[in-house]
Amino acid sequence: MNWTITKNLPWQQMDGKVLILNTGENKAHELNEVASEVWLLITQDKTLEEINTEIQKAYDIDSDTAKEDVDELIKEFKELKLLV
Amino acid sequence: MAELLEKWRALSTQNFTPLQASLELTFRCNERCQHCYIDDFRDDPDRVLSLDQWREILDKLREAGTLYLILMGGEAMLNKHFWEILEYSSKLGFYNSMISNGLLIKDLETAKRLKDNGLHRITFSLYSLDEDIHDTLTQVRGSFRTTMRALQFCREAGIIVSVNCLLTKLNIHTVYKLIDWCIEENLEIREDPIVTPGFNGKTDILELRASRAQLLEYYRERARRWPHSLKKDKKSNGDDYICNVGKGKCAITPYGELLTCIDVRVSLGSLVENSFDELWLSKEANSWRNIKVKDVEGASDCSNPCELCPAMSLTEEGDRHKLTKNDAELEFIKGQVRHEFSIE
Ligand SMILES: C[S@@+](CC[C@H](N)C(=O)[O-])C[C@H]1O[C@@H](n2cnc3c(N)ncnc32)[C@H](O)[C@@H]1O
């Protein structure tokens, strides 16, 4: 799976949660804890495999579950036009 | 969306996270506004920051939790690294806005370049739709036309545009036309009824403040149009902070000094030489951020005690815990208008 972060997309984190302003769509998204974690890994240019491993470790889940969750989140980020 | 952003703002105030930072990219300006609080439109060449130093400051603000950047000055676009700073800031994920006179946005191409480099919002300082009045205040002939053209270019380029109008005795009587025009054009406008003292405590510009009669007329017109805008805030029990100074916002001078607010010209120290927290958690910063309504005599009787400015109190009354005479005057005027219009 390939992606890049949408150009000029403002975001920030506070208290473990990420806020993203999708200015093109005039929308703001506050991500939950797992989604925030995945977003932060994406912004650190981690590969899909690295993200899966990090999430698996952080939440003590099996690799298939981690992979499914991360895939789902990335799909959602794309639908929300946060990633292209 | 507004609710979510408000929640983040409230949280940032509570946590002392500087969600918003104003960056004075330069003191240089291509206007000479009569009312301007900047006393010398020059940068000390020995103290201006290099591009790398600005980048370092942006990294530190990012780490400190800043989301909203307000680029200003002086005229921000006169900083020779302006475009690189904007580009880097967008790359880091800031929401970029700028307060500008627009004199350097001479064509659609420049406006598109701003948009493309990540400028999300621009606020133009527009003093009147009367060309003479605007140009008299800015002391640059032709500035009204250039600013208006820049405003249209930016709209066409898809940047969110809004208007800021400082009310002085020279333009306040023409603000209604400007408001009507903004409504027609679907532009947000913010009027500011208080000319603040200059840096270095210079108070001669305060003579430009609108008179009581002018302000009475202004607030009466507001009461006719938007009676709710004159309503008193709910009474404070005294434990509310008087403003957001040193909590959800901060400012950086052209020399990289960290301030608790753009109006408080007390440097916390150099953000190039120190870590953000070292300066932000200092005694000096605490002394500004902890001022509460109960610490300022007479504040709890004000209709908007959380909009009082301790910096103005310090300059005008020599004590940041004192209401200024101007605050009292505005309170009297608003009180009279509320009474006339039976606004509770
Ligand atoms: C100092 S200017 C810098 C940005 C840009 N050069 C401009 O003209 O918008 C920023 C804003 O401060 C306002 N301003 C300047 N002097 C002021 C004063 N003494 N009191 C209150 N607002 C002031 C201006 O009207 C402008 O909207």
Coordinates of C-alpha atoms and ligand atoms in Angstrom, one line a residue:
Chain A
M1 CA 0.0 0.0 0.0
N2 CA 1.3 3.4 -0.9
W3 CA 0.5 6.8 0.4
T4 CA 1.6 10.4 0.9
I5 CA 0.3 12.9 3.4
T6 CA -2.0 15.4 1.7
K7 CA -0.1 18.6 0.9
N8 CA -0.2 21.5 3.4
L9 CA -2.3 19.5 5.8
P10 CA -2.2 21.1 9.3
W11 CA -2.2 18.8 12.3
Q12 CA -0.9 18.6 15.9
Q13 CA -1.1 16.4 18.9
M14 CA -2.1 17.1 22.5
D15 CA -2.6 14.7 25.4
G16 CA -2.0 11.7 23.2
K17 CA -4.6 12.7 20.6
V18 CA -4.1 14.1 17.1
L19 CA -6.2 16.9 15.6
I20 CA -6.1 17.2 11.8
L21 CA -7.6 20.2 9.9
N22 CA -8.7 19.2 6.5
T23 CA -8.8 22.8 5.2
G24 CA -9.8 21.8 1.7
E25 CA -12.9 20.1 3.0
N26 CA -13.4 22.6 5.8
K27 CA -13.4 19.7 8.3
A28 CA -11.5 18.9 11.5
H29 CA -10.8 15.4 12.8
E30 CA -9.8 14.3 16.3
L31 CA -8.3 10.9 16.1
N32 CA -8.7 8.3 18.8
E33 CA -5.7 6.8 20.6
V34 CA -4.8 4.0 18.1
A35 CA -5.5 6.2 15.0
S36 CA -3.3 8.9 16.6
E37 CA -0.5 6.5 17.1
V38 CA -0.8 5.3 13.5
W39 CA -0.9 8.9 12.2
L40 CA 2.2 9.8 14.1
L41 CA 4.0 6.7 12.7
I42 CA 2.9 7.8 9.2
T43 CA 4.3 11.3 9.7
Q44 CA 7.6 9.7 10.8
D45 CA 7.8 8.0 7.4
K46 CA 7.5 4.5 8.7
T47 CA 6.7 1.7 6.3
L48 CA 3.5 -0.3 6.6
E49 CA 5.4 -3.2 8.1
E50 CA 7.0 -1.0 10.7
I51 CA 3.7 0.5 11.6
N52 CA 2.1 -3.0 12.0
T53 CA 4.9 -4.1 14.3
E54 CA 4.7 -1.0 16.4
I55 CA 1.0 -1.3 16.8
Q56 CA 1.2 -5.0 17.5
K57 CA 3.8 -4.3 20.3
A58 CA 2.0 -1.3 21.7
Y59 CA -1.4 -3.0 22.1
D60 CA -0.1 -6.5 22.7
I61 CA -2.2 -8.0 19.8
D62 CA -1.4 -10.6 17.2
S63 CA 0.1 -9.6 13.9
D64 CA -3.1 -10.3 11.8
T65 CA -5.3 -8.2 14.0
A66 CA -2.7 -5.3 13.9
K67 CA -2.5 -5.6 10.2
E68 CA -6.2 -5.5 9.8
D69 CA -6.6 -2.5 12.1
V70 CA -3.8 -0.5 10.4
D71 CA -5.2 -1.3 6.9
E72 CA -8.6 -0.2 8.0
L73 CA -7.2 3.1 9.4
I74 CA -5.2 3.9 6.3
K75 CA -8.2 3.2 4.1
E76 CA -10.2 5.6 6.3
F77 CA -7.4 8.3 6.2
K78 CA -7.6 8.0 2.4
E79 CA -11.4 8.3 2.3
L80 CA -11.1 11.4 4.5
K81 CA -8.5 12.8 2.0
L82 CA -5.8 13.0 4.7
L83 CA -3.7 10.7 2.7
V84 CA -3.5 10.3 -1.1
Chain B
M1 CA -16.1 21.6 13.7
A2 CA -16.2 24.9 15.7
E3 CA -17.0 22.9 18.8
L4 CA -14.0 20.6 18.4
L5 CA -11.6 23.6 17.7
E6 CA -13.0 25.4 20.8
K7 CA -12.4 22.3 22.9
W8 CA -8.7 22.2 21.8
R9 CA -8.4 25.9 22.5
A10 CA -9.8 25.5 26.0
L11 CA -7.5 22.5 26.6
S12 CA -4.5 24.4 25.4
T13 CA -5.2 27.2 27.9
Q14 CA -5.6 24.7 30.7
N15 CA -2.4 22.9 29.8
F16 CA -0.4 26.0 29.0
T17 CA 0.2 24.6 25.5
P18 CA 0.9 27.4 23.1
L19 CA -1.6 26.3 20.4
Q20 CA -1.2 29.6 18.7
A21 CA 2.1 31.5 18.0
S22 CA 2.5 34.9 16.4
L23 CA 5.7 35.3 14.5
E24 CA 7.0 38.8 13.9
L25 CA 9.2 37.9 10.9
T26 CA 10.5 41.5 10.7
F27 CA 10.0 45.0 12.0
R28 CA 10.4 46.4 8.5
C29 CA 7.3 47.6 6.8
N30 CA 6.2 49.2 3.5
E31 CA 3.6 51.3 5.3
R32 CA 4.0 53.9 8.0
C33 CA 0.7 53.6 9.9
Q34 CA 0.1 56.6 12.2
H35 CA -1.3 54.3 14.9
C36 CA 1.4 51.6 14.7
Y37 CA 2.8 50.3 18.0
I38 CA 6.1 49.6 16.3
D39 CA 8.3 52.7 16.8
D40 CA 11.2 51.9 14.5
F41 CA 10.5 50.1 11.3
R42 CA 14.0 48.6 11.1
D43 CA 15.7 45.4 12.1
D44 CA 19.0 45.4 13.9
P45 CA 21.2 43.7 11.3
D46 CA 23.3 42.1 14.0
R47 CA 20.3 40.4 15.6
V48 CA 18.2 39.2 12.6
L49 CA 17.8 35.5 12.4
S50 CA 19.2 33.3 9.6
L51 CA 16.9 30.8 7.8
D52 CA 18.3 28.0 9.9
Q53 CA 17.5 29.8 13.1
W54 CA 13.9 30.4 12.0
R55 CA 13.7 26.7 11.1
E56 CA 15.0 25.8 14.5
I57 CA 12.4 28.0 16.2
L58 CA 9.6 26.3 14.1
D59 CA 10.9 22.9 15.2
K60 CA 10.7 24.0 18.8
L61 CA 7.2 25.5 18.5
R62 CA 6.0 22.3 16.8
E63 CA 7.4 20.3 19.7
A64 CA 5.8 22.6 22.2
G65 CA 2.4 21.9 20.7
T66 CA 1.7 24.9 18.4
L67 CA -0.7 24.4 15.6
Y68 CA -1.7 27.9 14.5
L69 CA 1.0 30.2 13.2
I70 CA 0.3 33.9 12.6
L71 CA 2.9 35.4 10.4
M72 CA 3.2 39.2 10.9
G73 CA 5.6 42.0 11.6
G74 CA 6.2 44.6 10.3
E75 CA 5.2 43.2 6.9
A76 CA 6.1 39.5 7.1
M77 CA 6.8 39.2 3.4
L78 CA 9.7 41.6 3.7
N79 CA 11.7 39.0 5.6
K80 CA 14.1 37.8 2.9
H81 CA 13.5 34.1 4.0
F82 CA 9.7 34.5 3.9
W83 CA 9.0 31.9 1.3
E84 CA 11.3 29.3 2.8
I85 CA 9.9 29.9 6.2
L86 CA 6.4 29.4 4.9
E87 CA 7.4 26.3 3.0
Y88 CA 9.1 24.7 6.0
S89 CA 6.2 25.6 8.3
S90 CA 3.8 23.9 6.0
K91 CA 6.0 20.8 5.8
L92 CA 5.9 20.6 9.6
G93 CA 2.1 20.7 9.7
F94 CA 1.3 24.1 11.0
Y95 CA -1.9 26.0 10.0
N96 CA -0.4 29.2 8.5
S97 CA -2.2 32.5 8.6
M98 CA -0.8 36.0 8.0
I99 CA -1.8 39.5 8.9
S100 CA -0.8 41.7 6.1
N101 CA -1.3 45.0 4.2
G102 CA -1.0 43.0 1.0
L103 CA 1.3 45.5 -0.7
L104 CA 3.6 42.8 -1.9
I105 CA 0.8 40.7 -3.4
K106 CA 0.7 42.5 -6.6
D107 CA -0.7 39.8 -8.9
L108 CA -2.7 36.6 -8.9
E109 CA 0.5 34.5 -9.4
T110 CA 1.9 35.7 -6.0
A111 CA -1.4 34.9 -4.3
K112 CA -1.4 31.4 -5.9
R113 CA 2.2 30.9 -4.8
L114 CA 1.1 31.7 -1.2
K115 CA -1.7 29.2 -1.4
D116 CA 0.5 26.6 -2.9
N117 CA 3.1 27.1 -0.2
G118 CA 0.5 26.5 2.5
L119 CA -0.9 29.9 3.5
H120 CA -4.4 28.9 4.7
R121 CA -5.7 32.3 5.8
I122 CA -4.9 36.0 5.3
T123 CA -6.2 38.9 7.3
F124 CA -5.9 42.3 5.6
S125 CA -5.7 45.4 7.6
L126 CA -8.3 47.7 6.0
Y127 CA -9.1 50.9 7.7
S128 CA -12.0 52.2 5.6
L129 CA -13.6 52.0 2.1
D130 CA -12.8 55.7 1.8
E131 CA -9.5 55.6 0.0
D132 CA -8.3 58.9 1.5
I133 CA -9.0 57.8 5.0
H134 CA -7.2 54.5 4.6
D135 CA -4.2 56.1 2.9
T136 CA -4.0 58.9 5.5
L137 CA -3.7 56.3 8.2
T138 CA -1.2 54.1 6.4
Q139 CA 0.7 57.2 5.2
V140 CA 1.2 55.5 1.8
R141 CA -0.7 56.9 -1.2
G142 CA -2.3 54.2 -3.2
S143 CA -2.1 51.7 -0.5
F144 CA -5.9 51.3 -0.3
R145 CA -6.1 50.2 -4.0
T146 CA -3.2 47.8 -3.7
T147 CA -4.6 46.2 -0.6
M148 CA -8.0 45.8 -2.2
R149 CA -6.4 44.2 -5.3
A150 CA -4.4 41.9 -3.1
L151 CA -7.5 40.9 -1.2
Q152 CA -9.2 39.9 -4.5
F153 CA -6.2 38.0 -5.7
C154 CA -6.0 36.0 -2.5
R155 CA -9.7 35.2 -2.7
E156 CA -9.3 34.1 -6.3
A157 CA -6.4 31.9 -5.3
G158 CA -8.6 30.1 -2.7
I159 CA -7.0 31.5 0.5
I160 CA -9.5 32.3 3.3
V161 CA -9.6 36.1 3.5
S162 CA -10.7 38.2 6.4
V163 CA -10.5 41.9 7.4
N164 CA -9.1 43.6 10.5
C165 CA -10.0 47.2 11.2
L166 CA -8.5 49.2 14.0
L167 CA -10.9 51.9 15.0
T168 CA -9.3 55.4 15.4
K169 CA -10.8 58.8 15.6
L170 CA -10.0 59.2 11.9
N171 CA -11.9 56.2 10.5
I172 CA -14.5 55.0 13.1
H173 CA -17.3 56.9 11.4
T174 CA -16.8 55.0 8.2
V175 CA -16.6 51.5 9.7
Y176 CA -20.3 50.8 9.1
K177 CA -19.9 50.9 5.3
L178 CA -16.9 48.6 5.6
I179 CA -18.9 46.2 7.7
D180 CA -21.8 46.2 5.2
W181 CA -19.3 45.6 2.4
C182 CA -17.7 42.7 4.2
I183 CA -21.2 41.1 4.9
E184 CA -22.0 41.5 1.2
E185 CA -18.7 40.0 0.1
N186 CA -19.0 37.2 2.7
L187 CA -15.8 38.3 4.5
E188 CA -15.3 38.0 8.2
I189 CA -14.4 41.4 9.8
R190 CA -13.0 42.1 13.2
E191 CA -13.1 45.6 14.5
D192 CA -10.7 46.6 17.3
P193 CA -11.8 49.6 19.4
I194 CA -8.5 49.9 21.3
V195 CA -5.3 51.6 20.0
T196 CA -2.6 50.0 22.1
P197 CA 0.4 52.0 23.3
G198 CA 3.6 51.6 21.3
F199 CA 6.6 49.5 22.2
N200 CA 9.0 51.2 24.6
G201 CA 5.8 52.6 26.2
K202 CA 5.3 55.3 23.7
T203 CA 1.8 56.8 24.3
D204 CA 1.6 59.6 21.8
I205 CA -0.3 57.3 19.4
L206 CA -3.1 57.0 22.0
E207 CA -4.2 60.4 20.8
L208 CA -5.6 58.6 17.8
R209 CA -8.1 56.8 20.0
A210 CA -11.7 57.5 19.2
S211 CA -13.6 59.9 21.4
R212 CA -16.3 59.0 23.8
A213 CA -19.0 60.5 21.4
Q214 CA -17.6 58.4 18.5
L215 CA -17.5 55.2 20.5
L216 CA -21.0 55.8 21.9
E217 CA -22.2 56.1 18.3
Y218 CA -20.3 53.0 17.3
Y219 CA -21.7 50.9 20.2
R220 CA -25.2 52.2 19.6
E221 CA -25.0 51.0 16.0
R222 CA -23.7 47.7 17.1
A223 CA -26.6 47.5 19.6
R224 CA -29.1 48.2 16.8
R225 CA -27.5 45.5 14.6
W226 CA -26.4 42.9 17.0
P227 CA -27.8 43.5 20.5
H228 CA -26.3 40.2 21.7
S229 CA -22.8 41.5 21.0
L230 CA -23.1 43.9 23.9
K231 CA -24.2 41.4 26.4
K232 CA -22.2 41.1 29.6
D233 CA -20.2 37.8 30.0
K234 CA -21.4 35.7 32.8
K235 CA -20.1 37.0 36.1
S236 CA -16.7 35.7 37.0
N237 CA -16.1 34.3 40.5
G238 CA -12.7 35.9 40.3
D239 CA -10.8 32.7 39.6
D240 CA -10.9 33.1 35.8
Y241 CA -7.7 34.2 34.1
I242 CA -8.0 37.8 32.7
C243 CA -6.7 36.7 29.3
N244 CA -4.8 33.9 27.4
V245 CA -1.4 35.5 28.0
G246 CA 1.3 32.8 28.4
K247 CA -1.2 29.9 28.3
G248 CA -2.7 29.0 24.9
K249 CA -0.6 31.5 22.9
C250 CA 2.9 32.9 22.6
A251 CA 4.8 35.2 20.3
I252 CA 8.3 35.4 18.8
T253 CA 10.1 38.6 17.9
P254 CA 12.2 39.2 14.8
Y255 CA 15.3 38.4 17.0
G256 CA 13.9 35.0 18.2
E257 CA 12.9 36.1 21.6
L258 CA 9.9 34.3 23.2
L259 CA 7.1 36.4 24.5
T260 CA 4.0 35.4 26.5
C261 CA 1.9 37.5 24.2
I262 CA 2.6 39.8 21.3
D263 CA 1.4 42.7 23.5
V264 CA 3.7 41.9 26.4
R265 CA 7.1 43.2 25.3
V266 CA 9.0 41.4 28.1
S267 CA 11.4 38.9 26.6
L268 CA 11.5 35.4 28.3
G269 CA 14.8 34.8 26.5
S270 CA 16.1 33.7 23.2
L271 CA 14.4 30.7 21.7
V272 CA 17.5 30.1 19.6
E273 CA 19.7 29.7 22.6
N274 CA 17.3 28.0 25.0
S275 CA 14.8 25.2 25.0
F276 CA 11.2 26.2 24.8
D277 CA 10.3 24.8 28.3
E278 CA 13.2 26.6 30.0
L279 CA 11.7 29.9 29.0
W280 CA 8.0 29.0 29.0
L281 CA 8.1 27.6 32.6
S282 CA 10.1 30.4 33.9
K283 CA 9.1 32.7 36.9
E284 CA 8.6 35.6 34.5
A285 CA 6.2 33.7 32.3
N286 CA 4.3 32.5 35.4
S287 CA 4.0 36.0 36.7
W288 CA 2.0 36.9 33.6
R289 CA 0.0 33.8 33.0
N290 CA -1.3 33.6 36.6
I291 CA -3.1 36.9 36.7
K292 CA -6.7 36.3 37.6
V293 CA -9.8 38.5 37.6
K294 CA -9.7 38.8 41.4
D295 CA -6.1 40.1 41.1
V296 CA -7.2 43.2 39.2
E297 CA -9.2 45.7 41.1
G298 CA -12.5 46.4 39.5
A299 CA -12.1 43.7 36.9
S300 CA -15.0 41.5 38.1
D301 CA -17.4 44.4 37.5
C302 CA -16.3 44.6 33.8
S303 CA -18.6 43.2 31.2
N304 CA -15.8 41.2 29.6
P305 CA -13.2 40.7 32.4
C306 CA -11.4 38.0 30.4
E307 CA -10.5 40.4 27.6
L308 CA -8.5 42.8 29.8
C309 CA -4.9 43.3 28.8
P310 CA -2.2 43.4 31.6
A311 CA 0.3 44.7 29.1
M312 CA -1.7 47.8 28.6
S313 CA -2.2 48.2 32.3
L314 CA 1.5 48.1 32.8
T315 CA 2.2 50.7 30.2
E316 CA -0.7 53.0 30.9
E317 CA -1.0 52.7 34.7
G318 CA 2.4 51.4 35.6
D319 CA 0.8 48.3 37.2
R320 CA -0.4 45.2 35.4
H321 CA -3.0 44.6 38.2
K322 CA -4.8 47.9 37.6
L323 CA -7.6 48.6 35.2
T324 CA -6.7 51.3 32.7
K325 CA -8.6 54.5 32.4
N326 CA -9.4 53.5 28.9
D327 CA -10.9 50.1 30.1
A328 CA -13.1 52.1 32.6
E329 CA -14.1 54.5 29.8
L330 CA -15.1 51.7 27.5
E331 CA -17.0 50.1 30.3
F332 CA -18.9 53.3 30.9
I333 CA -19.7 53.7 27.2
K334 CA -20.9 50.1 26.9
G335 CA -22.9 50.4 30.1
Q336 CA -24.7 53.5 28.8
V337 CA -25.6 51.9 25.5
R338 CA -26.8 48.7 27.2
H339 CA -29.0 50.9 29.4
E340 CA -30.4 52.8 26.4
F341 CA -31.2 49.6 24.5
S342 CA -32.4 47.7 27.6
I343 CA -29.7 45.0 27.1
E344 CA -29.1 42.9 30.2
Ligands
LIG1 C1 1.4 45.7 13.3 S1 0.4 45.2 11.9 C2 1.6 44.1 11.1 C3 1.0 43.4 9.9 C4 0.9 44.2 8.6 N1 2.0 45.0 8.3 C5 -0.4 44.9 8.6 O1 -0.4 46.1 8.3 O2 -1.5 44.3 8.7 C6 -0.7 44.0 12.6 C7 -2.1 44.6 13.0 O3 -1.9 45.4 14.2 C8 -2.7 46.5 14.1 N2 -2.1 47.6 14.9 C9 -1.1 48.4 14.6 N3 -0.8 49.3 15.5 C10 -1.8 49.1 16.5 C11 -2.1 49.7 17.7 N4 -1.3 50.7 18.2 N5 -3.1 49.3 18.4 C12 -3.9 48.2 18.0 N6 -3.7 47.6 16.8 C13 -2.6 48.0 16.1 C14 -2.8 46.8 12.6 O4 -4.0 47.5 12.3 C15 -2.7 45.4 12.0 O5 -4.0 44.9 11.8

